[in-house]
Short mmCIF file of C-alpha atoms in Angstrom, two decimals:
data_model
loop_
_atom_site.label_atom_id
_atom_site.label_comp_id
_atom_site.label_asym_id
_atom_site.label_seq_id
_atom_site.Cartn_x
_atom_site.Cartn_y
_atom_site.Cartn_z
CA MET A 2 -0.05 0.07 -0.19
CA THR A 3 1.52 3.57 -1.02
CA THR A 4 1.40 5.89 1.80
CA PRO A 5 0.20 8.95 0.91
CA ASP A 6 2.28 12.64 1.33
CA GLY A 7 -0.08 13.70 3.98
CA PRO A 8 -3.02 12.28 7.11
CA PRO A 9 -6.35 11.68 5.42
CA SER A 10 -9.12 14.34 6.35
CA VAL A 11 -11.64 11.21 7.88
CA SER A 12 -13.55 14.39 10.43
CA PRO A 13 -15.77 17.13 9.24
CA ASN A 14 -13.94 18.88 12.62
CA PHE A 15 -10.01 17.99 11.09
CA THR A 16 -8.05 20.93 11.14
CA PRO A 17 -6.47 22.32 8.93
CA ARG A 18 -8.52 21.39 4.88
CA CYS A 19 -6.11 23.39 3.13
CA ALA A 20 -4.65 20.61 1.15
CA SER A 21 -6.96 19.34 -1.19
CA ALA A 22 -5.75 16.21 -1.90
CA TRP A 23 -6.63 15.26 1.93
CA ARG A 24 -10.24 15.37 1.18
CA SER A 25 -9.94 12.95 -1.66
CA LEU A 26 -7.77 10.21 0.09
CA SER A 27 -9.76 7.04 0.41
CA ASP A 28 -6.77 4.41 1.13
CA PRO A 29 -5.96 4.46 4.06
CA SER A 30 -8.99 4.96 4.63
CA SER A 31 -9.02 6.02 8.47
CA LEU A 32 -6.30 8.53 10.56
CA SER A 33 -5.06 5.14 12.29
CA ALA A 34 -4.81 3.48 9.57
CA TRP A 35 -2.38 6.31 7.89
CA LEU A 36 -0.46 6.60 10.74
CA LEU A 37 0.92 2.92 10.95
CA ALA A 38 1.51 3.00 6.98
CA SER A 39 3.31 5.97 7.70
CA SER A 40 7.19 6.17 8.30
CA PRO A 41 8.49 8.30 11.63
CA SER A 42 9.39 11.24 9.96
CA LEU A 43 6.69 11.35 7.67
CA ILE A 44 4.62 11.54 11.37
CA GLU A 45 6.62 14.02 12.56
CA ARG A 46 6.58 16.31 10.05
CA TRP A 47 2.68 16.23 10.05
CA LEU A 48 1.83 16.09 13.73
CA PRO A 49 1.93 19.78 14.71
CA THR A 50 -1.14 19.80 12.32
CA LEU A 51 -3.45 16.70 13.45
CA ARG A 52 -5.72 18.91 15.86
CA PHE A 53 -9.09 18.76 15.39
CA ARG A 54 -12.08 22.02 15.72
CA GLU A 55 -14.57 21.76 18.54
CA ASP A 56 -18.38 21.32 17.29
CA HIS A 57 -18.33 25.09 18.38
CA GLN A 58 -14.92 26.33 16.74
CA LEU A 59 -17.07 24.90 12.82
CA PRO A 60 -18.39 27.13 10.61
CA PRO A 61 -21.84 27.12 11.30
CA PRO A 62 -24.16 25.77 7.72
CA ASP A 63 -23.88 27.86 5.12
CA GLY A 64 -26.49 31.39 4.19
CA TRP A 65 -23.87 33.47 6.76
CA ALA A 66 -22.41 36.83 5.02
CA ALA A 67 -20.76 37.45 8.85
CA TRP A 68 -20.06 34.73 11.44
CA LEU A 69 -19.56 36.36 15.10
CA PHE A 70 -18.29 33.85 18.05
CA LEU A 71 -18.53 35.32 20.88
CA GLY A 72 -16.37 32.63 23.46
CA GLY A 73 -15.13 33.23 27.11
CA ARG A 74 -11.24 33.33 27.23
CA GLY A 75 -9.73 30.71 25.93
CA ALA A 76 -12.27 29.35 24.66
CA GLY A 77 -10.95 28.52 21.68
CA LYS A 78 -11.84 31.88 19.66
CA THR A 79 -8.37 32.08 17.93
CA PHE A 80 -7.71 28.64 17.42
CA ALA A 81 -11.43 28.45 15.15
CA GLY A 82 -11.11 32.38 12.84
CA ALA A 83 -7.14 30.85 12.21
CA ALA A 84 -8.98 27.21 10.53
CA TRP A 85 -11.58 29.10 8.41
CA MET A 86 -9.12 31.74 7.27
CA ILE A 87 -6.57 28.56 6.95
CA GLU A 88 -9.66 27.86 4.46
CA GLN A 89 -10.11 30.68 2.46
CA ALA A 90 -6.25 30.67 2.00
CA GLU A 91 -6.78 27.42 -0.44
CA THR A 92 -7.64 29.28 -3.66
CA GLY A 93 -6.42 32.11 -3.17
CA GLY A 94 -6.75 35.83 -2.92
CA ARG A 95 -6.44 38.64 -1.05
CA LEU A 96 -7.80 38.43 2.95
CA ALA A 97 -7.91 40.99 5.60
CA LEU A 98 -6.57 40.47 8.84
CA VAL A 99 -7.81 43.11 11.63
CA GLY A 100 -6.95 43.13 15.72
CA PRO A 101 -6.40 45.93 18.27
CA THR A 102 -3.18 46.29 17.52
CA PHE A 103 -0.43 45.12 14.69
CA HIS A 104 1.35 43.72 17.95
CA ASP A 105 -1.88 41.63 18.51
CA VAL A 106 -2.15 40.52 14.63
CA ARG A 107 1.12 40.32 14.59
CA GLU A 108 1.87 37.95 17.96
CA VAL A 109 -1.69 36.30 18.30
CA MET A 110 -3.43 35.86 15.10
CA ILE A 111 -0.32 34.69 13.21
CA GLU A 112 2.37 33.72 15.49
CA GLY A 113 0.62 32.67 18.43
CA PRO A 114 -0.23 28.62 19.20
CA SER A 115 -3.08 28.63 17.40
CA GLY A 116 -2.55 31.59 15.08
CA LEU A 117 -2.21 31.15 11.56
CA ARG A 118 1.25 29.81 10.71
CA ALA A 119 1.28 27.56 13.67
CA LEU A 120 -1.94 25.86 12.33
CA SER A 121 -0.99 25.52 8.30
CA PRO A 122 0.51 21.86 7.79
CA PRO A 123 4.73 22.70 6.42
CA ASP A 124 3.98 22.53 2.86
CA ALA A 125 1.08 25.26 2.33
CA ARG A 126 3.08 27.74 5.80
CA PRO A 127 2.57 31.21 5.16
CA ARG A 128 5.78 33.87 5.24
CA TRP A 129 5.63 36.49 7.10
CA GLU A 130 6.88 39.70 5.48
CA ALA A 131 7.23 42.73 8.19
CA SER A 132 8.16 45.47 5.74
CA ARG A 133 4.90 45.28 4.21
CA ARG A 134 2.97 44.08 6.91
CA ARG A 135 1.10 40.43 4.64
CA LEU A 136 1.13 36.94 5.31
CA VAL A 137 1.79 35.29 1.70
CA TRP A 138 1.04 32.09 1.40
CA PRO A 139 2.90 29.54 -1.11
CA ASN A 140 -0.22 29.77 -3.48
CA GLY A 141 -0.34 33.21 -3.53
CA ALA A 142 -2.93 34.06 -1.48
CA THR A 143 -1.99 36.63 0.75
CA ALA A 144 -3.50 38.09 4.44
CA TYR A 145 -2.80 42.15 5.22
CA ALA A 146 -2.90 43.07 8.08
CA PHE A 147 -4.80 46.37 10.32
CA SER A 148 -4.90 47.13 12.99
CA ALA A 149 -8.40 48.73 14.88
CA GLU A 150 -6.24 51.79 16.10
CA ASP A 151 -6.49 53.37 12.27
CA PRO A 152 -10.07 52.68 10.50
CA ASP A 153 -8.37 54.54 7.55
CA SER A 154 -6.29 52.39 6.66
CA LEU A 155 -8.99 50.12 5.55
CA ARG A 156 -9.84 52.36 2.56
CA GLY A 157 -8.78 51.40 -0.49
CA PRO A 158 -7.59 47.81 -0.07
CA GLN A 159 -10.18 44.99 -0.84
CA PHE A 160 -10.82 41.41 0.06
CA HIS A 161 -12.31 37.80 -0.58
CA ALA A 162 -12.59 37.51 3.23
CA ALA A 163 -11.48 38.92 6.40
CA TRP A 164 -11.34 38.15 10.34
CA ALA A 165 -11.65 40.14 12.57
CA ASP A 166 -10.31 39.32 16.14
CA GLU A 167 -10.90 40.38 19.46
CA PHE A 168 -13.95 42.88 18.31
CA CYS A 169 -14.66 44.26 22.00
CA ALA A 170 -11.19 45.45 22.98
CA TRP A 171 -11.15 47.80 19.52
CA PRO A 172 -10.70 51.15 20.13
CA LYS A 173 -13.01 52.15 17.36
CA PRO A 174 -15.59 49.33 16.95
CA ALA A 175 -18.09 50.56 15.18
CA GLU A 176 -15.75 53.37 12.66
CA THR A 177 -13.17 49.98 11.66
CA LEU A 178 -16.09 47.33 10.98
CA ALA A 179 -17.78 50.35 8.15
CA MET A 180 -14.85 50.34 6.92
CA LEU A 181 -13.96 46.99 6.90
CA ARG A 182 -16.86 45.88 5.24
CA PHE A 183 -17.01 48.27 2.53
CA GLY A 184 -13.09 46.63 1.25
CA LEU A 185 -15.01 43.03 1.72
CA ARG A 186 -16.13 43.15 -2.27
CA LEU A 187 -14.38 40.61 -4.07
CA GLY A 188 -15.55 37.53 -5.31
CA GLU A 189 -18.82 35.34 -5.16
CA ASP A 190 -19.10 35.50 -1.27
CA PRO A 191 -17.20 36.98 0.46
CA ARG A 192 -17.59 36.94 4.29
CA LEU A 193 -16.32 38.12 7.15
CA VAL A 194 -15.52 35.98 10.88
CA VAL A 195 -15.47 38.32 14.02
CA THR A 196 -14.22 36.69 17.21
CA SER A 197 -13.84 38.31 20.06
CA THR A 198 -14.55 37.64 23.85
CA PRO A 199 -18.30 39.64 24.70
CA ARG A 200 -18.53 43.06 25.94
CA PRO A 201 -21.63 45.30 26.27
CA ILE A 202 -20.19 48.15 24.06
CA ARG A 203 -22.93 49.40 21.98
CA ALA A 204 -21.10 48.23 18.81
CA LEU A 205 -21.46 45.02 19.44
CA LYS A 206 -25.04 44.92 20.28
CA THR A 207 -25.54 46.46 17.11
CA LEU A 208 -23.71 43.88 14.89
CA ILE A 209 -25.76 41.37 17.49
CA ALA A 210 -28.74 42.46 15.94
CA GLU A 211 -27.89 41.98 12.52
CA PRO A 212 -30.06 40.27 9.48
CA GLY A 213 -27.48 37.67 7.71
CA VAL A 214 -24.94 37.31 10.85
CA ALA A 215 -24.58 33.70 12.23
CA MET A 216 -23.65 34.10 15.63
CA THR A 217 -21.40 31.12 17.54
CA ARG A 218 -21.97 31.56 21.41
CA ALA A 219 -19.02 29.21 23.74
CA GLY A 220 -17.88 29.90 27.56
CA THR A 221 -14.39 28.56 28.12
CA SER A 222 -15.43 25.22 29.54
CA ALA A 223 -16.73 24.16 25.86
CA ASN A 224 -12.63 24.25 25.34
CA ALA A 225 -11.69 22.48 28.68
CA GLY A 226 -9.94 19.46 26.82
CA ASN A 227 -7.55 21.60 25.37
CA LEU A 228 -6.91 23.48 28.73
CA ALA A 229 -4.54 24.12 31.67
CA PRO A 230 -6.20 21.84 34.38
CA ALA A 231 -5.86 24.49 36.91
CA PHE A 232 -6.84 27.82 34.70
CA LEU A 233 -10.48 27.09 35.14
CA ARG A 234 -9.61 25.53 38.70
CA THR A 235 -8.70 28.95 39.62
CA LEU A 236 -10.40 31.27 38.33
CA GLU A 237 -14.14 30.10 39.18
CA THR A 238 -12.16 30.08 42.69
CA LEU A 239 -11.28 33.78 42.50
CA TYR A 240 -14.24 34.79 40.06
CA GLY A 241 -16.88 32.25 40.22
CA GLY A 242 -20.84 33.43 40.53
CA THR A 243 -19.32 37.30 39.98
CA ARG A 244 -19.96 39.91 36.72
CA LEU A 245 -16.67 39.17 35.07
CA ALA A 246 -16.55 35.87 35.42
CA ALA A 247 -20.06 35.61 32.91
CA GLN A 248 -17.97 38.21 30.77
CA GLU A 249 -15.14 36.69 30.37
CA LEU A 250 -16.02 33.20 31.51
CA ASP A 251 -18.33 32.05 30.03
CA GLY A 252 -19.23 34.09 27.14
CA ILE A 253 -22.02 36.11 28.01
CA ILE A 254 -22.69 39.85 27.70
CA VAL A 255 -22.97 42.09 30.82
CA GLU A 256 -25.35 44.40 29.82
CA THR A 257 -24.75 47.57 30.98
CA ASP A 258 -26.57 48.47 34.84
CA GLY A 259 -29.88 49.50 34.01
CA GLY A 260 -30.06 48.13 29.73
CA LEU A 261 -34.31 47.13 30.23
CA PHE A 262 -33.85 45.01 26.28
CA ARG A 263 -30.87 41.84 25.89
CA ALA A 264 -29.44 42.08 23.40
CA GLU A 265 -29.71 37.52 23.04
CA ASP A 266 -34.12 38.54 23.08
CA LEU A 267 -33.36 41.33 20.48
CA ALA A 268 -31.77 38.52 17.93
CA ARG A 269 -34.01 35.74 18.48
CA CYS A 270 -37.19 38.30 17.90
CA ARG A 271 -36.76 37.51 13.27
CA ALA A 272 -40.12 36.63 11.36
CA ALA A 273 -41.59 37.20 8.67
CA LYS A 274 -44.81 39.24 8.51
CA PRO A 275 -48.64 37.31 9.53
CA ALA A 276 -50.55 36.78 5.51
CA ARG A 277 -53.01 37.88 8.11
CA LEU A 278 -52.68 41.03 11.09
CA ASP A 279 -55.71 41.00 13.97
CA ARG A 280 -54.87 45.69 14.36
CA VAL A 281 -52.32 47.39 12.93
CA VAL A 282 -51.63 50.82 14.74
CA VAL A 283 -49.19 53.89 13.94
CA ALA A 284 -47.15 54.73 16.62
CA VAL A 285 -45.94 58.60 16.63
CA ASP A 286 -43.54 60.08 19.08
CA PRO A 287 -44.25 63.76 18.39
CA PRO A 288 -40.12 65.89 18.75
CA ALA A 289 -40.49 69.00 20.49
CA THR A 290 -38.91 71.30 18.12
CA ALA A 291 -38.27 70.66 14.08
CA THR A 292 -34.28 71.32 13.99
CA GLY A 293 -34.18 68.47 18.05
CA ASP A 294 -35.55 65.14 18.55
CA ALA A 295 -36.83 62.92 15.42
CA CYS A 296 -40.26 61.67 15.29
CA GLY A 297 -40.46 58.68 16.50
CA ILE A 298 -43.13 56.92 13.78
CA VAL A 299 -43.12 52.72 14.09
CA VAL A 300 -45.87 50.69 12.67
CA VAL A 301 -46.73 47.57 14.77
CA GLY A 302 -49.25 44.40 14.19
CA ARG A 303 -51.00 42.39 16.46
CA ARG A 304 -51.40 38.83 15.67
CA ASP A 305 -53.38 36.00 18.34
CA ASP A 306 -50.87 37.56 21.33
CA ARG A 307 -48.35 38.32 19.33
CA ALA A 308 -47.11 41.73 18.11
CA PHE A 309 -45.23 42.15 14.97
CA VAL A 310 -42.91 45.73 14.34
CA LEU A 311 -43.78 45.78 10.68
CA ALA A 312 -41.86 49.12 9.19
CA ASP A 313 -39.57 51.84 11.07
CA GLU A 314 -40.43 55.33 9.45
CA THR A 315 -38.80 57.67 12.11
CA ALA A 316 -37.96 60.74 10.45
CA ARG A 317 -35.30 64.03 11.92
CA GLY A 318 -36.01 67.47 10.65
CA LEU A 319 -39.22 67.77 9.30
CA SER A 320 -41.98 70.38 10.13
CA PRO A 321 -44.63 69.87 11.91
CA ALA A 322 -47.01 69.16 8.79
CA GLY A 323 -43.81 67.34 7.70
CA TRP A 324 -43.72 64.25 10.07
CA ALA A 325 -47.33 64.19 10.24
CA ALA A 326 -48.10 63.17 6.70
CA LYS A 327 -45.26 61.00 6.65
CA ALA A 328 -47.32 59.43 9.78
CA VAL A 329 -50.35 59.06 8.25
CA ALA A 330 -48.80 57.65 4.34
CA ALA A 331 -48.01 55.55 6.45
CA ALA A 332 -51.42 54.57 8.49
CA ARG A 333 -52.55 54.55 4.87
CA THR A 334 -49.22 51.73 3.33
CA TRP A 335 -50.16 48.89 6.19
CA ASN A 336 -54.05 49.74 6.86
CA ALA A 337 -53.95 50.84 9.95
CA ASP A 338 -56.90 50.73 12.75
CA ALA A 339 -55.38 53.70 14.77
CA LEU A 340 -53.12 56.21 14.89
CA VAL A 341 -51.66 56.61 18.28
CA ALA A 342 -50.05 59.89 19.40
CA GLU A 343 -47.97 60.87 22.03
CA ALA A 344 -49.90 63.89 23.35
CA ASN A 345 -47.01 65.55 26.07
CA GLN A 346 -45.23 68.34 23.53
CA GLY A 347 -48.50 70.09 22.84
CA GLY A 348 -51.34 67.57 22.82
CA ASP A 349 -54.09 69.88 21.21
CA MET A 350 -51.47 71.23 18.03
CA VAL A 351 -50.33 67.14 17.20
CA ARG A 352 -53.90 66.24 17.36
CA SER A 353 -54.40 68.87 15.20
CA VAL A 354 -51.30 68.84 12.58
CA LEU A 355 -52.69 64.69 11.70
CA ALA A 356 -55.98 65.77 11.33
CA GLN A 357 -54.85 68.42 8.66
CA ALA A 358 -53.18 65.18 7.15
CA ASP A 359 -56.16 63.50 6.88
CA PRO A 360 -56.25 59.96 8.40
CA PRO A 361 -57.79 57.41 6.95
CA CYS A 362 -58.79 56.00 10.82
CA ARG A 363 -58.64 57.63 14.24
CA VAL A 364 -56.05 58.97 16.08
CA LYS A 365 -55.46 58.48 19.92
CA LEU A 366 -53.56 61.27 22.22
CA VAL A 367 -52.13 59.60 25.02
CA ARG A 368 -50.44 60.72 27.58
CA ALA A 369 -47.02 60.06 29.41
CA SER A 370 -47.72 59.91 33.31
CA ILE A 371 -44.41 58.16 34.12
CA GLY A 372 -40.72 57.42 33.32
CA LYS A 373 -39.42 56.47 30.11
CA ARG A 374 -38.10 53.03 31.77
CA ALA A 375 -41.50 52.18 33.53
CA ARG A 376 -44.21 52.19 30.52
CA ALA A 377 -41.08 50.31 28.53
CA GLU A 378 -40.98 47.21 31.41
CA PRO A 379 -43.71 46.08 30.33
CA VAL A 380 -42.52 46.04 27.16
CA ALA A 381 -39.33 44.04 27.66
CA ALA A 382 -41.16 41.47 29.67
CA LEU A 383 -42.54 40.92 25.93
CA TYR A 384 -39.62 40.93 24.19
CA GLU A 385 -38.69 38.40 26.59
CA GLN A 386 -41.15 35.88 26.57
CA GLY A 387 -40.87 35.99 22.47
CA ARG A 388 -44.14 37.81 22.20
CA VAL A 389 -42.50 40.37 20.44
CA LEU A 390 -41.27 40.08 17.17
CA HIS A 391 -39.42 42.35 13.95
CA CYS A 392 -40.58 41.90 10.93
CA GLY A 393 -37.43 43.88 8.79
CA ALA A 394 -33.41 44.63 10.10
CA PHE A 395 -34.34 47.36 12.56
CA VAL A 396 -30.80 48.45 13.39
CA ALA A 397 -31.34 51.85 14.13
CA LEU A 398 -34.87 50.87 16.56
CA GLU A 399 -32.74 48.28 18.43
CA GLU A 400 -30.06 49.83 19.40
CA GLU A 401 -32.49 52.17 21.66
CA LEU A 402 -33.78 49.73 22.70
CA MET A 403 -30.98 48.27 24.19
CA ALA A 404 -29.84 51.28 25.74
CA LEU A 405 -32.94 52.08 27.43
CA GLY A 406 -32.98 52.96 30.26
CA SER A 407 -29.63 52.12 30.92
CA GLY A 408 -27.72 55.87 30.59
CA ASP A 409 -25.94 54.45 27.28
CA LEU A 410 -27.37 56.58 25.00
CA GLU A 411 -26.79 60.49 23.53
CA HIS A 412 -29.65 61.17 22.16
CA SER A 413 -33.84 60.80 22.79
CA PRO A 414 -34.98 57.41 22.64
CA ASP A 415 -37.81 58.25 19.86
CA ARG A 416 -38.28 55.37 17.98
CA ALA A 417 -38.18 53.00 21.55
CA ASP A 418 -40.50 55.38 22.68
CA ALA A 419 -43.30 54.89 19.94
CA LEU A 420 -42.68 51.53 19.36
CA VAL A 421 -43.23 51.60 23.41
CA TRP A 422 -46.50 53.11 22.35
CA ALA A 423 -47.37 50.84 19.38
CA VAL A 424 -47.26 47.81 21.59
CA SER A 425 -48.79 49.42 25.05
CA GLU A 426 -51.68 49.88 22.66
CA LEU A 427 -51.83 46.44 21.09
CA MET A 428 -50.51 44.03 23.83
CA LEU A 429 -51.58 46.07 27.03
CA GLY A 430 -54.98 47.06 26.21
CA GLY A 431 -53.00 51.18 26.12
CA ARG A 432 -52.67 50.89 29.79
CA GLN A 433 -50.01 49.85 32.16
CA THR A 434 -50.21 46.54 34.16
CA PRO A 435 -50.88 46.54 37.50
CA ARG A 436 -47.28 47.95 39.81
CA LEU A 437 -46.11 47.57 43.08
CA ARG A 438 -45.75 50.25 45.55
CA ALA A 439 -44.13 50.88 48.60
CA LEU A 440 -46.45 52.69 51.05
#
């Protein structure tokens, strides 16, 4: 029996898979058979690359534009990102590596024990060209290194795929990610992998809420077999049960104190628009001035015991007649049975401008007698129960919801306010649920 040049791919978990011939080998049919048939020198040559990915380190099935891997320290995020990038390098092309700093890219993503060079087989190990800050594979594939400290350095270059590591530690996460995505424009299916220990930053919450993002979650314990036994034991003893452990070991997004809406709840509240709705309302949160806050306009429907967010028509800089016309147009488009408008910012004026726009349905004015957080609490509970679903991507709205009540918002939450009024009207009868108070 002839011994092949490399070990066979006996499992989809086998890493790396950059030698295409491995996948077609049928003789020997197993890794053990290959080991028995190979010389000690051949085994020694390939042994460093005989590693297996855990299930949580495998990319999700097709259908995603970005794969977000959130994990605790040592959960195998770097290994997963590097293994995926090695696969992308098989067919050549231009790749991007982005880390918090150039030092992180070089020492962790490229030269680290789970980095690109360590995981590459001997005959396909890329070389690092420090002067050009790039990694070059024997087949011509090239990965360029970028620091998240300089988002503008990503202007101009274009790529087939990218790996963004420790996203939550980036100095300018939102800006840098945007610049990176503008460069993902080569090939038929450019993709992005983001690996990070989570932190409750706005950029991460926005990314989670995006459609087309597949998410993997893994705590440190999921990779315990590849870690020093004392590592987990010591950290659990020191930090077990704390918020720090939840974030750094369990890979959980520890929300900012006071936050009502969780990123996880919003990420799973996607649904198609029902064929039939029992009711539809358009809620309006008017601005105090034409040049100040936006006018929140949100369309929500109800089917049985669930609410469906249909549209966010929020607009800024409109005159009262302008936002009234926009709200009425939304009511016509969605065949709404009511326009629900907050009247705290001039009740009679609100009713008057809406009436002048010739609404196709009744106008109901509501007044806020309690604070924003108290009004939002029962709506947040409905989200947690999975009873409010979003029929589309409403990134700006979801960002406001996650910041509502936490102090992590730089402007008035007009979209979120409008949504709270709409859901309250449909699901809570327009009234706040009973509350307890101390006497």
